Amino acid sequence: MPEPKPNPKPSLRVLIAAPRGFCAGVDRAIQIVELALERFGAPVYVRHEIVHNRFVVERLKGMGAIFVDELDEVPDDRPVVFSAHGVPKAVPAEAQGRGLTYVDATCPLVSKVHRQAERLIEEGRHILFIGHAGHPEVIGTFGQVPAGSMTLVETVEDAEAVEVPPSNLAFLTQTTLSVDDTAAVVGALKARFPEIRAPRSEDICYATSNRQAAVKAIAPECERLLVIGAPNSSNSLRLAEVAERMGVSSRLIERAADIDWDWLGQPSTIGLTAGASAPELLVREVFDALRERFDVTEEIADHTPERMTFKLPRELVT
Ligand code: SF4
């Protein structure tokens, strides 16, 4: 009797969003830890997750990095790196006070927002900061200005209700927000405070807006969208939201093992993307898991080419 033929795998077209994954700020922050380990030897302490990705953190731990919540966990004779999200001014001040060697891996685009905040305060303005409560970037930016000189606005409802001085206002934003939600919040602020000063250029960073635009470009063709990223990664969460708003059921997963196959079902086309702190290796891992169950056709949906790079701190490259 002839051998029964195995069931052929169902076909699946995977649209891989581009750009996706690592941005220049995350790349730089990871390189800073690696270079610090080379320069100073292990262990190098890192205050907070250098970027929001467990895989990245575990790899650096394996190389000799020790992640801590606060500076008092860092011994006096070891160097410490501050994460890409930025830190309140009090943190480098404390490090200096203790004579610690420290390297600041704050993304230059976050530092730009910090400098804007300082300038606005020097001009005597009150700042409305659009962002998510509790996010390290928000804590870091609030820590650049005197207490009470900046008010957090998370939603349109907040913008409509916030109580602040009626004049000399300005707004700034977190770098990793939803482009569409932020436009709505800014619209509400401008409607209430027509004189409010806007930032000179967009604070939402190029990587966040490009990744959201890339998802918008593929969403109309997708039945499902997988976003690779950590549950505490703001820009990754926003990617899933963008697709959901376009009617595409989306899931944020950390790795291939998190794929809910029942939810995925047997679609003909799905989208795949990754937040700015998720390495490409995890995209390939998810792709390989899909290939085990489907006859996959891969298409890279190139949206906006990115060439951004940031200089490394001088103390690590000279
Ligand atoms: S997401 Fe944007 S602000 Fe954050 S590290 Fe990347 S480039 Fe910098």
mmCIF file of C-alpha atoms and ligand atoms in Angstrom:
data_model
loop_
_atom_site.group_PDB
_atom_site.id
_atom_site.type_symbol
_atom_site.label_atom_id
_atom_site.label_comp_id
_atom_site.label_asym_id
_atom_site.label_seq_id
_atom_site.Cartn_x
_atom_site.Cartn_y
_atom_site.Cartn_z
ATOM 1 C CA MET A 1 0.000 0.000 0.000
ATOM 2 C CA PRO A 2 1.329 3.498 -0.804
ATOM 3 C CA GLU A 3 2.328 5.610 2.207
ATOM 4 C CA PRO A 4 -0.410 8.148 3.113
ATOM 5 C CA LYS A 5 0.708 11.615 2.049
ATOM 6 C CA PRO A 6 1.269 14.042 4.947
ATOM 7 C CA ASN A 7 -1.256 16.864 5.069
ATOM 8 C CA PRO A 8 0.243 19.870 3.296
ATOM 9 C CA LYS A 9 0.804 22.861 5.541
ATOM 10 C CA PRO A 10 -1.639 25.723 5.030
ATOM 11 C CA SER A 11 -0.232 28.692 3.115
ATOM 12 C CA LEU A 12 0.556 31.868 4.998
ATOM 13 C CA ARG A 13 1.787 35.193 3.669
ATOM 14 C CA VAL A 14 3.782 37.092 6.304
ATOM 15 C CA LEU A 15 4.169 40.818 5.750
ATOM 16 C CA ILE A 16 7.189 41.906 7.767
ATOM 17 C CA ALA A 17 6.975 45.603 8.567
ATOM 18 C CA ALA A 18 10.003 47.773 7.886
ATOM 19 C CA PRO A 19 11.328 49.624 9.726
ATOM 20 C CA ARG A 20 10.947 47.490 12.845
ATOM 21 C CA GLY A 21 13.056 46.517 15.833
ATOM 22 C CA PHE A 22 16.145 48.273 17.157
ATOM 23 C CA CYS A 23 16.341 52.030 16.828
ATOM 24 C CA ALA A 24 19.531 54.081 16.987
ATOM 25 C CA GLY A 25 18.988 54.920 20.684
ATOM 26 C CA VAL A 26 18.603 51.278 21.725
ATOM 27 C CA ASP A 27 21.547 50.207 19.599
ATOM 28 C CA ARG A 28 23.689 52.885 21.235
ATOM 29 C CA ALA A 29 22.573 51.998 24.774
ATOM 30 C CA ILE A 30 23.430 48.318 24.289
ATOM 31 C CA GLN A 31 26.803 49.207 22.763
ATOM 32 C CA ILE A 32 27.505 51.449 25.748
ATOM 33 C CA VAL A 33 27.071 48.542 28.177
ATOM 34 C CA GLU A 34 29.188 46.264 25.977
ATOM 35 C CA LEU A 35 31.951 48.886 25.686
ATOM 36 C CA ALA A 36 31.798 49.618 29.408
ATOM 37 C CA LEU A 37 32.327 45.907 30.090
ATOM 38 C CA GLU A 38 35.339 45.930 27.738
ATOM 39 C CA ARG A 39 36.764 49.102 29.241
ATOM 40 C CA PHE A 40 36.185 48.447 32.945
ATOM 41 C CA GLY A 41 35.781 44.665 33.076
ATOM 42 C CA ALA A 42 32.890 42.867 34.792
ATOM 43 C CA PRO A 43 30.819 43.612 36.673
ATOM 44 C CA VAL A 44 29.370 46.814 35.251
ATOM 45 C CA TYR A 45 26.209 47.966 37.009
ATOM 46 C CA VAL A 46 23.207 49.195 35.028
ATOM 47 C CA ARG A 47 20.517 51.284 36.689
ATOM 48 C CA HIS A 48 17.179 49.908 35.440
ATOM 49 C CA GLU A 49 16.680 47.752 32.342
ATOM 50 C CA ILE A 50 19.023 49.328 29.788
ATOM 51 C CA VAL A 51 16.164 48.961 27.271
ATOM 52 C CA HIS A 52 12.804 47.278 27.782
ATOM 53 C CA ASN A 53 13.643 43.810 26.537
ATOM 54 C CA ARG A 54 14.251 40.768 28.711
ATOM 55 C CA PHE A 55 16.272 38.980 26.022
ATOM 56 C CA VAL A 56 18.683 41.928 25.717
ATOM 57 C CA VAL A 57 18.972 42.231 29.491
ATOM 58 C CA GLU A 58 19.683 38.503 29.945
ATOM 59 C CA ARG A 59 22.380 38.573 27.255
ATOM 60 C CA LEU A 60 24.118 41.518 28.952
ATOM 61 C CA LYS A 61 23.789 39.794 32.339
ATOM 62 C CA GLY A 62 25.606 36.822 30.818
ATOM 63 C CA MET A 63 28.427 39.185 29.808
ATOM 64 C CA GLY A 64 28.786 40.556 33.343
ATOM 65 C CA ALA A 65 26.253 43.381 33.669
ATOM 66 C CA ILE A 66 24.337 43.650 36.939
ATOM 67 C CA PHE A 67 20.969 45.382 36.774
ATOM 68 C CA VAL A 68 19.825 47.344 39.813
ATOM 69 C CA ASP A 69 16.910 49.606 40.681
ATOM 70 C CA GLU A 70 18.806 52.338 42.499
ATOM 71 C CA LEU A 71 22.324 53.694 42.892
ATOM 72 C CA ASP A 72 22.622 52.590 46.517
ATOM 73 C CA GLU A 73 22.939 49.024 45.172
ATOM 74 C CA VAL A 74 26.108 49.991 43.248
ATOM 75 C CA PRO A 75 29.436 49.503 45.092
ATOM 76 C CA ASP A 76 31.680 52.592 45.211
ATOM 77 C CA ASP A 77 34.393 50.968 43.100
ATOM 78 C CA ARG A 78 32.275 49.804 40.140
ATOM 79 C CA PRO A 79 31.014 51.774 37.131
ATOM 80 C CA VAL A 80 27.309 52.285 36.489
ATOM 81 C CA VAL A 81 25.396 52.916 33.260
ATOM 82 C CA PHE A 82 22.101 54.851 33.171
ATOM 83 C CA SER A 83 19.394 53.439 30.901
ATOM 84 C CA ALA A 84 18.267 54.753 27.487
ATOM 85 C CA HIS A 85 15.071 56.174 28.993
ATOM 86 C CA GLY A 86 16.903 58.938 30.843
ATOM 87 C CA VAL A 87 17.255 59.694 34.543
ATOM 88 C CA PRO A 88 16.245 62.540 36.860
ATOM 89 C CA LYS A 89 19.070 65.035 37.425
ATOM 90 C CA ALA A 90 19.344 63.831 41.008
ATOM 91 C CA VAL A 91 20.769 60.487 39.807
ATOM 92 C CA PRO A 92 24.001 61.719 38.126
ATOM 93 C CA ALA A 93 24.306 64.249 40.976
ATOM 94 C CA GLU A 94 24.221 61.405 43.511
ATOM 95 C CA ALA A 95 26.726 59.393 41.443
ATOM 96 C CA GLN A 96 29.056 62.388 41.330
ATOM 97 C CA GLY A 97 28.645 62.959 45.042
ATOM 98 C CA ARG A 98 29.758 59.364 45.703
ATOM 99 C CA GLY A 99 32.624 59.604 43.232
ATOM 100 C CA LEU A 100 31.157 56.803 41.086
ATOM 101 C CA THR A 101 32.240 56.289 37.490
ATOM 102 C CA TYR A 102 29.081 56.569 35.438
ATOM 103 C CA VAL A 103 28.136 56.493 31.772
ATOM 104 C CA ASP A 104 24.849 57.965 30.630
ATOM 105 C CA ALA A 105 23.114 55.873 27.927
ATOM 106 C CA THR A 106 20.109 58.214 27.729
ATOM 107 C CA CYS A 107 18.953 58.357 24.100
ATOM 108 C CA PRO A 108 20.004 61.712 22.600
ATOM 109 C CA LEU A 109 16.386 62.272 21.517
ATOM 110 C CA VAL A 110 15.252 61.960 25.146
ATOM 111 C CA SER A 111 18.083 64.292 26.219
ATOM 112 C CA LYS A 112 16.784 66.783 23.638
ATOM 113 C CA VAL A 113 13.406 66.822 25.416
ATOM 114 C CA HIS A 114 15.221 67.307 28.747
ATOM 115 C CA ARG A 115 17.044 70.369 27.394
ATOM 116 C CA GLN A 116 13.779 71.778 25.972
ATOM 117 C CA ALA A 117 12.144 71.373 29.384
ATOM 118 C CA GLU A 118 14.993 73.249 31.070
ATOM 119 C CA ARG A 119 14.784 76.101 28.558
ATOM 120 C CA LEU A 120 11.022 76.451 28.956
ATOM 121 C CA ILE A 121 11.383 76.642 32.732
ATOM 122 C CA GLU A 122 14.089 79.306 32.318
ATOM 123 C CA GLU A 123 11.566 81.282 30.247
ATOM 124 C CA GLY A 124 9.155 81.095 33.169
ATOM 125 C CA ARG A 125 6.707 78.717 31.521
ATOM 126 C CA HIS A 126 4.635 75.934 33.053
ATOM 127 C CA ILE A 127 4.953 72.697 31.069
ATOM 128 C CA LEU A 128 2.178 70.267 30.265
ATOM 129 C CA PHE A 129 3.913 66.969 29.608
ATOM 130 C CA ILE A 130 2.027 64.443 27.484
ATOM 131 C CA GLY A 131 3.080 60.946 28.517
ATOM 132 C CA HIS A 132 2.317 57.808 30.488
ATOM 133 C CA ALA A 133 2.464 57.979 34.292
ATOM 134 C CA GLY A 134 5.195 55.844 35.800
ATOM 135 C CA HIS A 135 7.188 55.303 32.591
ATOM 136 C CA PRO A 136 10.926 55.747 33.312
ATOM 137 C CA GLU A 137 11.228 58.366 30.563
ATOM 138 C CA VAL A 138 8.474 60.435 32.182
ATOM 139 C CA ILE A 139 10.108 60.114 35.612
ATOM 140 C CA GLY A 140 13.435 61.170 34.070
ATOM 141 C CA THR A 141 11.963 64.203 32.316
ATOM 142 C CA PHE A 142 10.051 65.364 35.403
ATOM 143 C CA GLY A 143 13.365 65.091 37.227
ATOM 144 C CA GLN A 144 14.899 67.782 34.990
ATOM 145 C CA VAL A 145 12.724 70.595 36.326
ATOM 146 C CA PRO A 146 11.669 71.924 39.735
ATOM 147 C CA ALA A 147 8.759 70.107 41.387
ATOM 148 C CA GLY A 148 5.412 71.676 40.458
ATOM 149 C CA SER A 149 6.636 73.260 37.209
ATOM 150 C CA MET A 150 5.408 70.410 35.001
ATOM 151 C CA THR A 151 2.005 68.702 34.911
ATOM 152 C CA LEU A 152 1.354 65.273 33.386
ATOM 153 C CA VAL A 153 -1.405 64.964 30.789
ATOM 154 C CA GLU A 154 -2.180 61.422 29.653
ATOM 155 C CA THR A 155 -5.436 61.707 27.745
ATOM 156 C CA VAL A 156 -7.790 64.105 25.958
ATOM 157 C CA GLU A 157 -9.933 64.055 29.123
ATOM 158 C CA ASP A 158 -6.898 65.143 31.161
ATOM 159 C CA ALA A 159 -6.222 67.940 28.659
ATOM 160 C CA GLU A 160 -9.806 69.162 29.022
ATOM 161 C CA ALA A 161 -9.731 69.112 32.814
ATOM 162 C CA VAL A 162 -6.169 69.976 33.801
ATOM 163 C CA GLU A 163 -5.859 72.954 36.120
ATOM 164 C CA VAL A 164 -2.812 75.072 35.363
ATOM 165 C CA PRO A 165 -1.942 78.775 35.184
ATOM 166 C CA PRO A 166 -3.806 80.194 32.148
ATOM 167 C CA SER A 167 -0.782 81.829 30.501
ATOM 168 C CA ASN A 168 2.884 81.082 29.813
ATOM 169 C CA LEU A 169 2.178 77.451 29.027
ATOM 170 C CA ALA A 170 4.108 75.037 26.855
ATOM 171 C CA PHE A 171 3.776 71.363 26.098
ATOM 172 C CA LEU A 172 6.280 68.594 25.493
ATOM 173 C CA THR A 173 5.763 64.883 24.919
ATOM 174 C CA GLN A 174 7.271 61.509 25.718
ATOM 175 C CA THR A 175 9.194 60.170 22.693
ATOM 176 C CA THR A 176 7.357 56.846 22.345
ATOM 177 C CA LEU A 177 3.685 57.810 22.204
ATOM 178 C CA SER A 178 0.958 57.026 19.698
ATOM 179 C CA VAL A 179 1.187 59.664 16.955
ATOM 180 C CA ASP A 180 -2.617 59.752 16.589
ATOM 181 C CA ASP A 181 -3.468 59.867 20.315
ATOM 182 C CA THR A 182 -0.918 62.596 20.882
ATOM 183 C CA ALA A 183 -2.347 64.687 18.050
ATOM 184 C CA ALA A 184 -5.760 64.449 19.757
ATOM 185 C CA VAL A 185 -4.335 65.485 23.147
ATOM 186 C CA VAL A 186 -2.412 68.367 21.568
ATOM 187 C CA GLY A 187 -5.608 69.422 19.763
ATOM 188 C CA ALA A 188 -7.484 69.511 23.069
ATOM 189 C CA LEU A 189 -4.708 71.541 24.733
ATOM 190 C CA LYS A 190 -4.607 74.046 21.874
ATOM 191 C CA ALA A 191 -8.386 74.413 21.967
ATOM 192 C CA ARG A 192 -8.228 75.305 25.668
ATOM 193 C CA PHE A 193 -4.975 77.246 25.620
ATOM 194 C CA PRO A 194 -4.568 78.814 22.156
ATOM 195 C CA GLU A 195 -1.319 80.534 23.204
ATOM 196 C CA ILE A 196 0.361 77.333 24.420
ATOM 197 C CA ARG A 197 3.939 76.978 23.111
ATOM 198 C CA ALA A 198 4.526 73.859 21.018
ATOM 199 C CA PRO A 199 7.952 72.192 20.779
ATOM 200 C CA ARG A 200 10.077 73.435 17.869
ATOM 201 C CA SER A 201 10.068 69.990 16.361
ATOM 202 C CA GLU A 202 8.143 66.791 17.023
ATOM 203 C CA ASP A 203 9.138 65.118 20.316
ATOM 204 C CA ILE A 204 7.759 61.711 19.292
ATOM 205 C CA CYS A 205 10.935 60.202 17.911
ATOM 206 C CA TYR A 206 11.584 59.147 14.317
ATOM 207 C CA ALA A 207 11.722 55.455 15.316
ATOM 208 C CA THR A 208 8.340 55.513 17.048
ATOM 209 C CA SER A 209 6.566 57.315 14.219
ATOM 210 C CA ASN A 210 8.249 55.263 11.470
ATOM 211 C CA ARG A 211 7.308 51.954 13.149
ATOM 212 C CA GLN A 212 3.697 53.089 13.580
ATOM 213 C CA ALA A 213 3.537 54.267 9.937
ATOM 214 C CA ALA A 214 4.958 50.908 8.776
ATOM 215 C CA VAL A 215 2.206 49.061 10.679
ATOM 216 C CA LYS A 216 -0.437 51.354 9.186
ATOM 217 C CA ALA A 217 0.923 50.571 5.724
ATOM 218 C CA ILE A 218 0.576 46.779 6.090
ATOM 219 C CA ALA A 219 -2.532 46.606 8.318
ATOM 220 C CA PRO A 220 -5.121 46.800 5.514
ATOM 221 C CA GLU A 221 -3.743 43.550 4.066
ATOM 222 C CA CYS A 222 -3.438 41.668 7.388
ATOM 223 C CA GLU A 223 -5.915 39.476 9.262
ATOM 224 C CA ARG A 224 -3.689 39.311 12.341
ATOM 225 C CA LEU A 225 -0.620 41.225 13.525
ATOM 226 C CA LEU A 226 2.134 39.989 15.825
ATOM 227 C CA VAL A 227 4.215 42.626 17.601
ATOM 228 C CA ILE A 228 7.425 41.444 19.238
ATOM 229 C CA GLY A 229 8.181 43.512 22.305
ATOM 230 C CA ALA A 230 8.050 43.651 26.070
ATOM 231 C CA PRO A 231 4.798 44.353 27.910
ATOM 232 C CA ASN A 232 6.451 47.429 29.486
ATOM 233 C CA SER A 233 7.771 48.770 26.171
ATOM 234 C CA SER A 234 5.742 51.868 25.352
ATOM 235 C CA ASN A 235 6.544 51.960 21.648
ATOM 236 C CA SER A 236 5.731 48.231 21.235
ATOM 237 C CA LEU A 237 2.359 48.605 22.959
ATOM 238 C CA ARG A 238 1.541 51.492 20.638
ATOM 239 C CA LEU A 239 2.229 49.315 17.562
ATOM 240 C CA ALA A 240 -0.389 46.776 18.665
ATOM 241 C CA GLU A 241 -2.841 49.618 19.367
ATOM 242 C CA VAL A 242 -2.314 51.165 15.931
ATOM 243 C CA ALA A 243 -3.252 47.892 14.224
ATOM 244 C CA GLU A 244 -6.228 47.240 16.547
ATOM 245 C CA ARG A 245 -7.602 50.673 15.692
ATOM 246 C CA MET A 246 -7.430 49.726 12.041
ATOM 247 C CA GLY A 247 -9.523 46.637 12.804
ATOM 248 C CA VAL A 248 -6.638 44.131 12.849
ATOM 249 C CA SER A 249 -6.531 41.822 15.848
ATOM 250 C CA SER A 250 -3.034 42.146 17.327
ATOM 251 C CA ARG A 251 -0.924 40.498 20.007
ATOM 252 C CA LEU A 252 2.185 41.710 21.753
ATOM 253 C CA ILE A 253 4.517 38.759 22.323
ATOM 254 C CA GLU A 254 7.980 38.573 23.845
ATOM 255 C CA ARG A 255 9.083 35.459 21.959
ATOM 256 C CA ALA A 256 7.824 32.713 19.635
ATOM 257 C CA ALA A 257 6.732 30.625 22.639
ATOM 258 C CA ASP A 258 4.085 33.277 23.410
ATOM 259 C CA ILE A 259 2.200 32.856 20.116
ATOM 260 C CA ASP A 260 -1.420 31.910 20.800
ATOM 261 C CA TRP A 261 -2.008 29.504 17.921
ATOM 262 C CA ASP A 262 -5.751 29.278 18.562
ATOM 263 C CA TRP A 263 -6.021 33.053 18.259
ATOM 264 C CA LEU A 264 -3.856 33.066 15.148
ATOM 265 C CA GLY A 265 -6.049 30.452 13.431
ATOM 266 C CA GLN A 266 -5.434 29.897 9.722
ATOM 267 C CA PRO A 267 -5.276 33.348 8.169
ATOM 268 C CA SER A 268 -4.016 33.896 4.643
ATOM 269 C CA THR A 269 -1.959 37.014 5.524
ATOM 270 C CA ILE A 270 -0.524 38.248 8.809
ATOM 271 C CA GLY A 271 1.736 41.156 9.724
ATOM 272 C CA LEU A 272 4.869 40.909 11.840
ATOM 273 C CA THR A 273 6.728 43.769 13.464
ATOM 274 C CA ALA A 274 8.939 44.481 16.468
ATOM 275 C CA GLY A 275 9.226 47.369 18.896
ATOM 276 C CA ALA A 276 12.343 49.526 19.064
ATOM 277 C CA SER A 277 13.911 47.452 21.845
ATOM 278 C CA ALA A 278 13.330 43.998 20.290
ATOM 279 C CA PRO A 279 16.281 42.353 18.510
ATOM 280 C CA GLU A 280 15.917 41.007 14.961
ATOM 281 C CA LEU A 281 16.883 37.573 16.257
ATOM 282 C CA LEU A 282 13.445 37.351 17.896
ATOM 283 C CA VAL A 283 11.740 38.260 14.602
ATOM 284 C CA ARG A 284 13.546 35.345 12.951
ATOM 285 C CA GLU A 285 12.591 33.063 15.860
ATOM 286 C CA VAL A 286 8.893 33.933 15.381
ATOM 287 C CA PHE A 287 9.231 33.521 11.647
ATOM 288 C CA ASP A 288 10.748 30.043 12.110
ATOM 289 C CA ALA A 289 7.912 29.066 14.470
ATOM 290 C CA LEU A 290 5.406 30.132 11.816
ATOM 291 C CA ARG A 291 7.280 28.060 9.229
ATOM 292 C CA GLU A 292 6.875 24.929 11.319
ATOM 293 C CA ARG A 293 3.093 25.162 10.967
ATOM 294 C CA PHE A 294 2.591 26.989 7.698
ATOM 295 C CA ASP A 295 3.933 27.096 4.191
ATOM 296 C CA VAL A 296 5.179 30.649 4.604
ATOM 297 C CA THR A 297 5.816 33.304 1.994
ATOM 298 C CA GLU A 298 7.771 36.224 3.402
ATOM 299 C CA GLU A 299 7.426 39.783 2.130
ATOM 300 C CA ILE A 300 9.327 42.725 3.555
ATOM 301 C CA ALA A 301 7.066 45.757 3.400
ATOM 302 C CA ASP A 302 9.671 48.517 3.279
ATOM 303 C CA HIS A 303 8.128 51.772 4.354
ATOM 304 C CA THR A 304 10.650 54.419 5.455
ATOM 305 C CA PRO A 305 14.373 53.640 5.238
ATOM 306 C CA GLU A 306 16.240 54.613 8.416
ATOM 307 C CA ARG A 307 19.861 55.745 8.546
ATOM 308 C CA MET A 308 19.950 57.369 11.971
ATOM 309 C CA THR A 309 22.975 56.688 14.167
ATOM 310 C CA PHE A 310 24.063 58.365 17.399
ATOM 311 C CA LYS A 311 27.598 59.020 18.596
ATOM 312 C CA LEU A 312 28.882 56.971 21.504
ATOM 313 C CA PRO A 313 30.043 58.748 24.678
ATOM 314 C CA ARG A 314 33.604 60.023 24.222
ATOM 315 C CA GLU A 315 34.849 58.321 27.388
ATOM 316 C CA LEU A 316 34.158 54.888 25.860
ATOM 317 C CA VAL A 317 35.601 55.401 22.387
ATOM 318 C CA THR A 318 38.838 57.315 23.074
HETATM 319 S S1 SF4 B 1 12.542 54.758 20.714
HETATM 320 FE FE1 SF4 B 1 13.206 56.799 20.030
HETATM 321 S S2 SF4 B 1 13.629 57.943 21.920
HETATM 322 FE FE2 SF4 B 1 13.532 55.754 22.462
HETATM 323 S S3 SF4 B 1 15.654 55.049 22.326
HETATM 324 FE FE3 SF4 B 1 14.735 54.691 20.320
HETATM 325 S S4 SF4 B 1 15.237 56.552 19.111
HETATM 326 FE FE4 SF4 B 1 15.551 57.025 21.267
#
